[in-house]
Amino acid sequence: MSQMEDSNMSNNKIEKLNHNLLVELQLLRTAVNGLPNLIIGPALTEIYRNLEPITAATAQTKTETATLGASLNTLIDGLPALIKNETMNAVKIEMAPHLQTLNARIDNLSAQFSKNQFSHDLEFSQLEISALSVKPNRSERSQPETNIDYDPEMVFDQLKNFKPDLYPVWEKLFTAAKASYIEAPNFNCSTWTSREARAFRAYVKLLCRGHILDIGCGPYADPVYLQGLPADHLSALEPLDLVAEPWFRVTKGLNEFIPFADNSFDTVINATSLDHVIDVERALEETARVLTKNGQFIIWYANIKTAPNPITNYDGPLDDYHLFHTNDEWFLPLLDRYFHTQDRKVFAASDTTDNVFACLVPKF
């Protein structure tokens, strides 16, 4: 039994005794009601004198009980913190060897990252130096025109009819991505601030030729990897409304429904846009269709090694902007269905992610 319970019991006993004495006093008053005041007065005085120590003891017990209760409450309030501190100390002792291992791993990763970053910077610089003297490879053909039945107002209706169940999900992601491009262009668009985008510019310049189609040039219509290419040989496909005046021809459209005839372009470029489509198989099929027989598909994508296969294992969007992420485990076999690989460069960004530049030619 706790001290608080002992104290409460004592207090209750005293109060009960006090109550009984008061009852007896009342009975006594009734019994002697007819006696002269001379007799009653001294008797009552003696009774009240006997009650005084009991009343004082009751008051003292109440004070002690309140003090004890306050102390107990303070102890109870501080108990979780005490337990937490003891638990944390135990956890720290138990985790100390693991923390040392983790810190060593972090140091190793930091060193590896610095090594990879230096290696990447060197490779990127070599690409840019190689591209300095490259001149545009022009075509004698006129610039491809959009299909006769092309209607920019029907772009999203086509996609909605193509994938009616998935379209509402894709539309929500598309809207979120649109806001991110406007709010943070340097982070989400291929600008000069991106080391990878500048390196891809050199890669494109080294390999592209003839009439060029860029799929997903962005709302600013001025990605760094297109700068320096001849405007009269350059077309772009972009579903977003433009917020700047483009210096080359931009057509409103989607990768799944490219509004150009078969064999229209000598080069198709896709820079980190393929993971925004609703159907990656359809997008690749359309890309191969509009390329000439010896045309080139120049792509930059992220190989995220943990990303699931959206074709066989789709379980909803992976984040606020993407239905899926590309993973070479399933993406390379899919590319191989439509293209031969001419060139491929891999730049490790982390243990789980690579930046990949590749040049592919259509199989059919």
GROMACS .gro file of C-alpha atoms in nm:
model
  364
    1MET     CA    1   0.000   0.000   0.000
    2SER     CA    2   0.133   0.350  -0.095
    3GLN     CA    3   0.205   0.635   0.145
    4MET     CA    4  -0.078   0.831  -0.013
    5GLU     CA    5  -0.325   0.548   0.060
    6ASP     CA    6  -0.204   0.519   0.425
    7SER     CA    7  -0.246   0.892   0.469
    8ASN     CA    8  -0.595   0.892   0.321
    9MET     CA    9  -0.704   0.609   0.551
   10SER     CA   10  -0.574   0.793   0.859
   11ASN     CA   11  -0.749   1.108   0.756
   12ASN     CA   12  -1.075   0.921   0.701
   13LYS     CA   13  -1.057   0.759   1.046
   14ILE     CA   14  -0.998   1.092   1.219
   15GLU     CA   15  -1.281   1.260   1.032
   16LYS     CA   16  -1.514   0.972   1.120
   17LEU     CA   17  -1.416   0.999   1.490
   18ASN     CA   18  -1.472   1.373   1.480
   19HIS     CA   19  -1.813   1.319   1.318
   20ASN     CA   20  -1.911   1.064   1.586
   21LEU     CA   21  -1.814   1.302   1.865
   22LEU     CA   22  -2.022   1.579   1.713
   23VAL     CA   23  -2.321   1.342   1.692
   24GLU     CA   24  -2.275   1.248   2.056
   25LEU     CA   25  -2.254   1.616   2.148
   26GLN     CA   26  -2.585   1.679   1.973
   27LEU     CA   27  -2.744   1.388   2.162
   28LEU     CA   28  -2.604   1.524   2.483
   29ARG     CA   29  -2.752   1.865   2.412
   30THR     CA   30  -3.094   1.706   2.359
   31ALA     CA   31  -3.069   1.497   2.673
   32VAL     CA   32  -2.980   1.786   2.900
   33ASN     CA   33  -3.211   2.034   2.734
   34GLY     CA   34  -3.418   2.071   3.048
   35LEU     CA   35  -3.125   2.106   3.290
   36PRO     CA   36  -3.026   2.445   3.429
   37ASN     CA   37  -2.758   2.642   3.242
   38LEU     CA   38  -2.541   2.625   3.548
   39ILE     CA   39  -2.491   2.251   3.492
   40ILE     CA   40  -2.481   2.250   3.110
   41GLY     CA   41  -2.222   2.525   3.062
   42PRO     CA   42  -1.926   2.356   3.234
   43ALA     CA   43  -2.008   2.022   3.071
   44LEU     CA   44  -2.008   2.168   2.719
   45THR     CA   45  -1.688   2.358   2.788
   46GLU     CA   46  -1.518   2.034   2.888
   47ILE     CA   47  -1.642   1.854   2.576
   48TYR     CA   48  -1.519   2.131   2.342
   49ARG     CA   49  -1.185   2.130   2.519
   50ASN     CA   50  -1.155   1.757   2.444
   51LEU     CA   51  -1.246   1.816   2.076
   52GLU     CA   52  -0.975   2.080   2.015
   53PRO     CA   53  -0.676   1.840   1.985
   54ILE     CA   54  -0.873   1.609   1.757
   55THR     CA   55  -0.969   1.900   1.527
   56ALA     CA   56  -0.609   2.021   1.524
   57ALA     CA   57  -0.485   1.670   1.440
   58THR     CA   58  -0.739   1.648   1.156
   59ALA     CA   59  -0.620   1.980   1.007
   60GLN     CA   60  -0.257   1.875   1.036
   61THR     CA   61  -0.329   1.541   0.869
   62LYS     CA   62  -0.506   1.721   0.583
   63THR     CA   63  -0.205   1.951   0.534
   64GLU     CA   64   0.037   1.658   0.540
   65THR     CA   65  -0.185   1.468   0.296
   66ALA     CA   66  -0.191   1.763   0.054
   67THR     CA   67   0.187   1.801   0.081
   68LEU     CA   68   0.239   1.429   0.023
   69GLY     CA   69  -0.003   1.436  -0.272
   70ALA     CA   70   0.181   1.728  -0.433
   71SER     CA   71   0.515   1.548  -0.391
   72LEU     CA   72   0.370   1.231  -0.539
   73ASN     CA   73   0.226   1.421  -0.837
   74THR     CA   74   0.564   1.583  -0.898
   75LEU     CA   75   0.725   1.239  -0.891
   76ILE     CA   76   0.464   1.098  -1.130
   77ASP     CA   77   0.506   1.395  -1.368
   78GLY     CA   78   0.881   1.347  -1.375
   79LEU     CA   79   0.868   0.971  -1.416
   80PRO     CA   80   0.830   0.963  -1.800
   81ALA     CA   81   1.127   1.194  -1.844
   82LEU     CA   82   1.330   0.981  -1.603
   83ILE     CA   83   1.234   0.662  -1.785
   84LYS     CA   84   1.305   0.829  -2.120
   85ASN     CA   85   1.649   0.944  -2.005
   86GLU     CA   86   1.735   0.598  -1.874
   87THR     CA   87   1.605   0.439  -2.196
   88MET     CA   88   1.798   0.684  -2.413
   89ASN     CA   89   2.115   0.618  -2.217
   90ALA     CA   90   2.065   0.244  -2.266
   91VAL     CA   91   1.996   0.291  -2.637
   92LYS     CA   92   2.304   0.512  -2.678
   93ILE     CA   93   2.520   0.247  -2.511
   94GLU     CA   94   2.369  -0.027  -2.727
   95MET     CA   95   2.389   0.176  -3.050
   96ALA     CA   96   2.742   0.312  -2.998
   97PRO     CA   97   2.915   0.041  -3.208
   98HIS     CA   98   2.650   0.075  -3.481
   99LEU     CA   99   2.690   0.453  -3.484
  100GLN     CA  100   3.063   0.412  -3.529
  101THR     CA  101   3.000   0.180  -3.823
  102LEU     CA  102   2.744   0.423  -3.968
  103ASN     CA  103   2.979   0.719  -3.934
  104ALA     CA  104   3.253   0.520  -4.107
  105ARG     CA  105   3.008   0.434  -4.386
  106ILE     CA  106   2.912   0.801  -4.423
  107ASP     CA  107   3.278   0.902  -4.442
  108ASN     CA  108   3.337   0.634  -4.705
  109LEU     CA  109   3.035   0.748  -4.908
  110SER     CA  110   3.148   1.110  -4.886
  111ALA     CA  111   3.492   1.017  -5.011
  112GLN     CA  112   3.340   0.804  -5.289
  113PHE     CA  113   3.102   1.085  -5.383
  114SER     CA  114   3.391   1.331  -5.408
  115LYS     CA  115   3.581   1.081  -5.623
  116ASN     CA  116   3.276   1.021  -5.845
  117GLN     CA  117   3.207   1.392  -5.868
  118PHE     CA  118   3.563   1.461  -5.979
  119SER     CA  119   3.540   1.178  -6.232
  120HIS     CA  120   3.207   1.309  -6.362
  121ASP     CA  121   3.336   1.664  -6.390
  122LEU     CA  122   3.631   1.535  -6.589
  123GLU     CA  123   3.409   1.333  -6.824
  124PHE     CA  124   3.164   1.622  -6.861
  125SER     CA  125   3.449   1.859  -6.943
  126GLN     CA  126   3.586   1.616  -7.201
  127LEU     CA  127   3.243   1.601  -7.365
  128GLU     CA  128   3.216   1.978  -7.377
  129ILE     CA  129   3.568   2.017  -7.520
  130SER     CA  130   3.496   1.754  -7.786
  131ALA     CA  131   3.178   1.937  -7.891
  132LEU     CA  132   3.341   2.279  -7.929
  133SER     CA  133   3.448   2.234  -8.290
  134VAL     CA  134   3.139   2.039  -8.407
  135LYS     CA  135   2.933   2.210  -8.675
  136PRO     CA  136   2.559   2.149  -8.727
  137ASN     CA  137   2.480   1.862  -8.962
  138ARG     CA  138   2.204   1.997  -9.182
  139SER     CA  139   1.949   1.820  -9.394
  140GLU     CA  140   1.854   1.897  -9.752
  141ARG     CA  141   1.492   1.816  -9.674
  142SER     CA  142   1.250   2.086  -9.566
  143GLN     CA  143   1.142   2.103  -9.202
  144PRO     CA  144   0.871   1.843  -9.122
  145GLU     CA  145   0.516   1.970  -9.088
  146THR     CA  146   0.251   1.850  -8.845
  147ASN     CA  147  -0.014   1.608  -8.964
  148ILE     CA  148  -0.308   1.756  -9.153
  149ASP     CA  149  -0.556   1.635  -8.890
  150TYR     CA  150  -0.353   1.771  -8.599
  151ASP     CA  151  -0.567   1.968  -8.352
  152PRO     CA  152  -0.388   2.121  -8.050
  153GLU     CA  153  -0.719   2.145  -7.865
  154MET     CA  154  -0.755   1.765  -7.877
  155VAL     CA  155  -0.414   1.680  -7.729
  156PHE     CA  156  -0.535   1.587  -7.381
  157ASP     CA  157  -0.860   1.432  -7.507
  158GLN     CA  158  -0.653   1.182  -7.704
  159LEU     CA  159  -0.467   1.080  -7.390
  160LYS     CA  160  -0.786   1.066  -7.184
  161ASN     CA  161  -0.952   0.837  -7.436
  162PHE     CA  162  -0.638   0.624  -7.459
  163LYS     CA  163  -0.606   0.566  -7.082
  164PRO     CA  164  -0.942   0.665  -6.924
  165ASP     CA  165  -0.877   0.493  -6.589
  166LEU     CA  166  -0.524   0.623  -6.539
  167TYR     CA  167  -0.573   0.970  -6.688
  168PRO     CA  168  -0.713   1.141  -6.370
  169VAL     CA  169  -0.407   1.024  -6.174
  170TRP     CA  170  -0.167   1.137  -6.448
  171GLU     CA  171  -0.345   1.474  -6.480
  172LYS     CA  172  -0.294   1.545  -6.109
  173LEU     CA  173   0.078   1.467  -6.137
  174PHE     CA  174   0.103   1.672  -6.457
  175THR     CA  175  -0.051   1.975  -6.283
  176ALA     CA  176   0.190   1.943  -5.989
  177ALA     CA  177   0.488   1.917  -6.223
  178LYS     CA  178   0.372   2.224  -6.415
  179ALA     CA  179   0.374   2.428  -6.093
  180SER     CA  180   0.723   2.303  -6.002
  181TYR     CA  181   0.865   2.412  -6.339
  182ILE     CA  182   0.734   2.766  -6.289
  183GLU     CA  183   0.828   2.794  -5.920
  184ALA     CA  184   1.178   2.643  -5.941
  185PRO     CA  185   1.304   2.637  -6.301
  186ASN     CA  186   1.671   2.596  -6.210
  187PHE     CA  187   1.589   2.282  -6.014
  188ASN     CA  188   1.332   2.129  -6.250
  189CYS     CA  189   1.433   2.252  -6.596
  190SER     CA  190   1.753   2.204  -6.795
  191THR     CA  191   1.920   2.539  -6.733
  192TRP     CA  192   2.286   2.647  -6.727
  193THR     CA  193   2.293   2.586  -6.350
  194SER     CA  194   2.276   2.209  -6.411
  195ARG     CA  195   2.615   2.044  -6.468
  196GLU     CA  196   2.443   1.739  -6.616
  197ALA     CA  197   2.233   1.952  -6.855
  198ARG     CA  198   2.546   2.127  -6.983
  199ALA     CA  199   2.715   1.791  -7.036
  200PHE     CA  200   2.409   1.661  -7.221
  201ARG     CA  201   2.427   1.969  -7.443
  202ALA     CA  202   2.774   1.860  -7.552
  203TYR     CA  203   2.655   1.502  -7.601
  204VAL     CA  204   2.366   1.620  -7.822
  205LYS     CA  205   2.592   1.849  -8.023
  206LEU     CA  206   2.836   1.565  -8.090
  207LEU     CA  207   2.571   1.322  -8.214
  208CYS     CA  208   2.263   1.498  -8.352
  209ARG     CA  209   2.213   1.558  -8.719
  210GLY     CA  210   1.951   1.669  -8.970
  211HIS     CA  211   1.602   1.765  -8.857
  212ILE     CA  212   1.563   1.743  -8.482
  213LEU     CA  213   1.260   1.689  -8.257
  214ASP     CA  214   1.295   1.757  -7.885
  215ILE     CA  215   1.023   1.590  -7.677
  216GLY     CA  216   0.947   1.797  -7.367
  217CYS     CA  217   1.136   2.124  -7.413
  218GLY     CA  218   0.960   2.273  -7.107
  219PRO     CA  219   0.743   2.584  -7.060
  220TYR     CA  220   1.038   2.820  -7.109
  221ALA     CA  221   1.123   2.656  -7.446
  222ASP     CA  222   1.494   2.721  -7.400
  223PRO     CA  223   1.666   2.415  -7.249
  224VAL     CA  224   2.043   2.449  -7.240
  225TYR     CA  225   2.098   2.126  -7.434
  226LEU     CA  226   1.931   2.277  -7.746
  227GLN     CA  227   2.128   2.599  -7.747
  228GLY     CA  228   2.357   2.627  -8.047
  229LEU     CA  229   2.147   2.404  -8.273
  230PRO     CA  230   2.008   2.554  -8.597
  231ALA     CA  231   1.657   2.691  -8.537
  232ASP     CA  232   1.540   2.607  -8.889
  233HIS     CA  233   1.616   2.240  -8.824
  234LEU     CA  234   1.474   2.228  -8.473
  235SER     CA  235   1.120   2.138  -8.363
  236ALA     CA  236   0.989   2.062  -8.015
  237LEU     CA  237   0.687   1.890  -7.864
  238GLU     CA  238   0.555   2.033  -7.537
  239PRO     CA  239   0.216   1.979  -7.364
  240LEU     CA  240   0.251   2.277  -7.128
  241ASP     CA  241   0.156   2.633  -7.222
  242LEU     CA  242   0.468   2.836  -7.292
  243VAL     CA  243   0.566   3.123  -7.063
  244ALA     CA  244   0.833   3.262  -7.297
  245GLU     CA  245   0.865   3.325  -7.670
  246PRO     CA  246   1.053   3.030  -7.826
  247TRP     CA  247   1.335   3.077  -8.076
  248PHE     CA  248   1.241   2.754  -8.257
  249ARG     CA  249   0.914   2.590  -8.357
  250VAL     CA  250   0.718   2.439  -8.067
  251THR     CA  251   0.413   2.219  -8.121
  252LYS     CA  252   0.167   2.142  -7.845
  253GLY     CA  253   0.159   1.767  -7.801
  254LEU     CA  254   0.240   1.453  -7.607
  255ASN     CA  255   0.496   1.176  -7.656
  256GLU     CA  256   0.222   0.912  -7.687
  257PHE     CA  257   0.069   1.095  -7.987
  258ILE     CA  258   0.345   1.268  -8.184
  259PRO     CA  259   0.163   1.473  -8.453
  260PHE     CA  260   0.417   1.412  -8.730
  261ALA     CA  261   0.433   1.156  -9.009
  262ASP     CA  262   0.650   0.845  -9.008
  263ASN     CA  263   1.021   0.897  -9.084
  264SER     CA  264   1.000   1.273  -9.021
  265PHE     CA  265   1.311   1.337  -8.809
  266ASP     CA  266   1.677   1.246  -8.825
  267THR     CA  267   1.719   1.299  -8.450
  268VAL     CA  268   1.476   1.277  -8.159
  269ILE     CA  269   1.590   1.407  -7.819
  270ASN     CA  270   1.436   1.321  -7.482
  271ALA     CA  271   1.597   1.477  -7.176
  272THR     CA  272   1.449   1.347  -6.849
  273SER     CA  273   1.096   1.371  -6.992
  274LEU     CA  274   1.018   1.006  -7.055
  275ASP     CA  275   0.929   0.937  -6.690
  276HIS     CA  276   0.642   1.188  -6.719
  277VAL     CA  277   0.445   0.995  -6.982
  278ILE     CA  278   0.134   0.792  -6.909
  279ASP     CA  279   0.246   0.493  -7.119
  280VAL     CA  280   0.620   0.440  -7.170
  281GLU     CA  281   0.576   0.160  -7.428
  282ARG     CA  282   0.354   0.379  -7.645
  283ALA     CA  283   0.597   0.672  -7.608
  284LEU     CA  284   0.894   0.466  -7.728
  285GLU     CA  285   0.693   0.317  -8.015
  286GLU     CA  286   0.594   0.668  -8.131
  287THR     CA  287   0.954   0.789  -8.100
  288ALA     CA  288   1.078   0.506  -8.322
  289ARG     CA  289   0.797   0.571  -8.573
  290VAL     CA  290   0.888   0.935  -8.645
  291LEU     CA  291   1.262   0.863  -8.682
  292THR     CA  292   1.415   0.807  -9.024
  293LYS     CA  293   1.563   0.466  -9.099
  294ASN     CA  294   1.911   0.570  -8.983
  295GLY     CA  295   1.784   0.827  -8.736
  296GLN     CA  296   1.906   0.865  -8.379
  297PHE     CA  297   1.724   0.871  -8.048
  298ILE     CA  298   1.936   1.068  -7.800
  299ILE     CA  299   1.810   1.020  -7.448
  300TRP     CA  300   1.903   1.132  -7.098
  301TYR     CA  301   1.731   0.945  -6.816
  302ALA     CA  302   1.781   0.848  -6.455
  303ASN     CA  303   1.843   0.483  -6.378
  304ILE     CA  304   1.684   0.446  -6.034
  305LYS     CA  305   1.781   0.096  -5.928
  306THR     CA  306   1.502   0.052  -5.674
  307ALA     CA  307   1.216   0.161  -5.904
  308PRO     CA  308   0.952  -0.107  -5.975
  309ASN     CA  309   0.840  -0.209  -6.322
  310PRO     CA  310   0.528  -0.002  -6.404
  311ILE     CA  311   0.422  -0.246  -6.675
  312THR     CA  312   0.410  -0.559  -6.459
  313ASN     CA  313   0.402  -0.418  -6.106
  314TYR     CA  314   0.221  -0.083  -6.106
  315ASP     CA  315   0.101   0.021  -5.760
  316GLY     CA  316   0.024   0.392  -5.796
  317PRO     CA  317   0.239   0.707  -5.834
  318LEU     CA  318   0.589   0.698  -5.689
  319ASP     CA  319   0.583   1.065  -5.586
  320ASP     CA  320   0.398   1.391  -5.653
  321TYR     CA  321   0.514   1.412  -6.014
  322HIS     CA  322   0.576   1.061  -6.154
  323LEU     CA  323   0.370   0.753  -6.230
  324PHE     CA  324   0.700   0.563  -6.251
  325HIS     CA  325   1.078   0.596  -6.258
  326THR     CA  326   1.307   0.425  -6.507
  327ASN     CA  327   1.514   0.132  -6.387
  328ASP     CA  328   1.759  -0.040  -6.626
  329GLU     CA  329   1.645  -0.377  -6.497
  330TRP     CA  330   1.320  -0.342  -6.693
  331PHE     CA  331   1.390  -0.032  -6.906
  332LEU     CA  332   1.683  -0.167  -7.108
  333PRO     CA  333   1.485  -0.471  -7.234
  334LEU     CA  334   1.205  -0.232  -7.329
  335LEU     CA  335   1.444  -0.005  -7.520
  336ASP     CA  336   1.588  -0.313  -7.691
  337ARG     CA  337   1.243  -0.392  -7.828
  338TYR     CA  338   1.252  -0.080  -8.048
  339PHE     CA  339   1.618   0.031  -8.072
  340HIS     CA  340   1.978  -0.076  -8.111
  341THR     CA  341   2.222   0.093  -7.871
  342GLN     CA  342   2.492   0.291  -8.049
  343ASP     CA  343   2.644   0.467  -7.750
  344ARG     CA  344   2.585   0.473  -7.375
  345LYS     CA  345   2.748   0.672  -7.096
  346VAL     CA  346   2.669   0.614  -6.727
  347PHE     CA  347   2.743   0.865  -6.450
  348ALA     CA  348   2.675   0.735  -6.098
  349ALA     CA  349   2.487   0.996  -5.895
  350SER     CA  350   2.453   0.778  -5.582
  351ASP     CA  351   2.448   0.413  -5.477
  352THR     CA  352   2.096   0.381  -5.616
  353THR     CA  353   2.084   0.631  -5.905
  354ASP     CA  354   2.274   0.684  -6.230
  355ASN     CA  355   2.247   0.955  -6.494
  356VAL     CA  356   2.248   0.786  -6.833
  357PHE     CA  357   2.318   0.943  -7.174
  358ALA     CA  358   2.248   0.712  -7.467
  359CYS     CA  359   2.225   0.722  -7.845
  360LEU     CA  360   1.994   0.463  -8.004
  361VAL     CA  361   1.885   0.381  -8.358
  362PRO     CA  362   1.544   0.234  -8.450
  363LYS     CA  363   1.523  -0.135  -8.536
  364PHE     CA  364   1.248  -0.097  -8.792
   0.00000   0.00000   0.00000
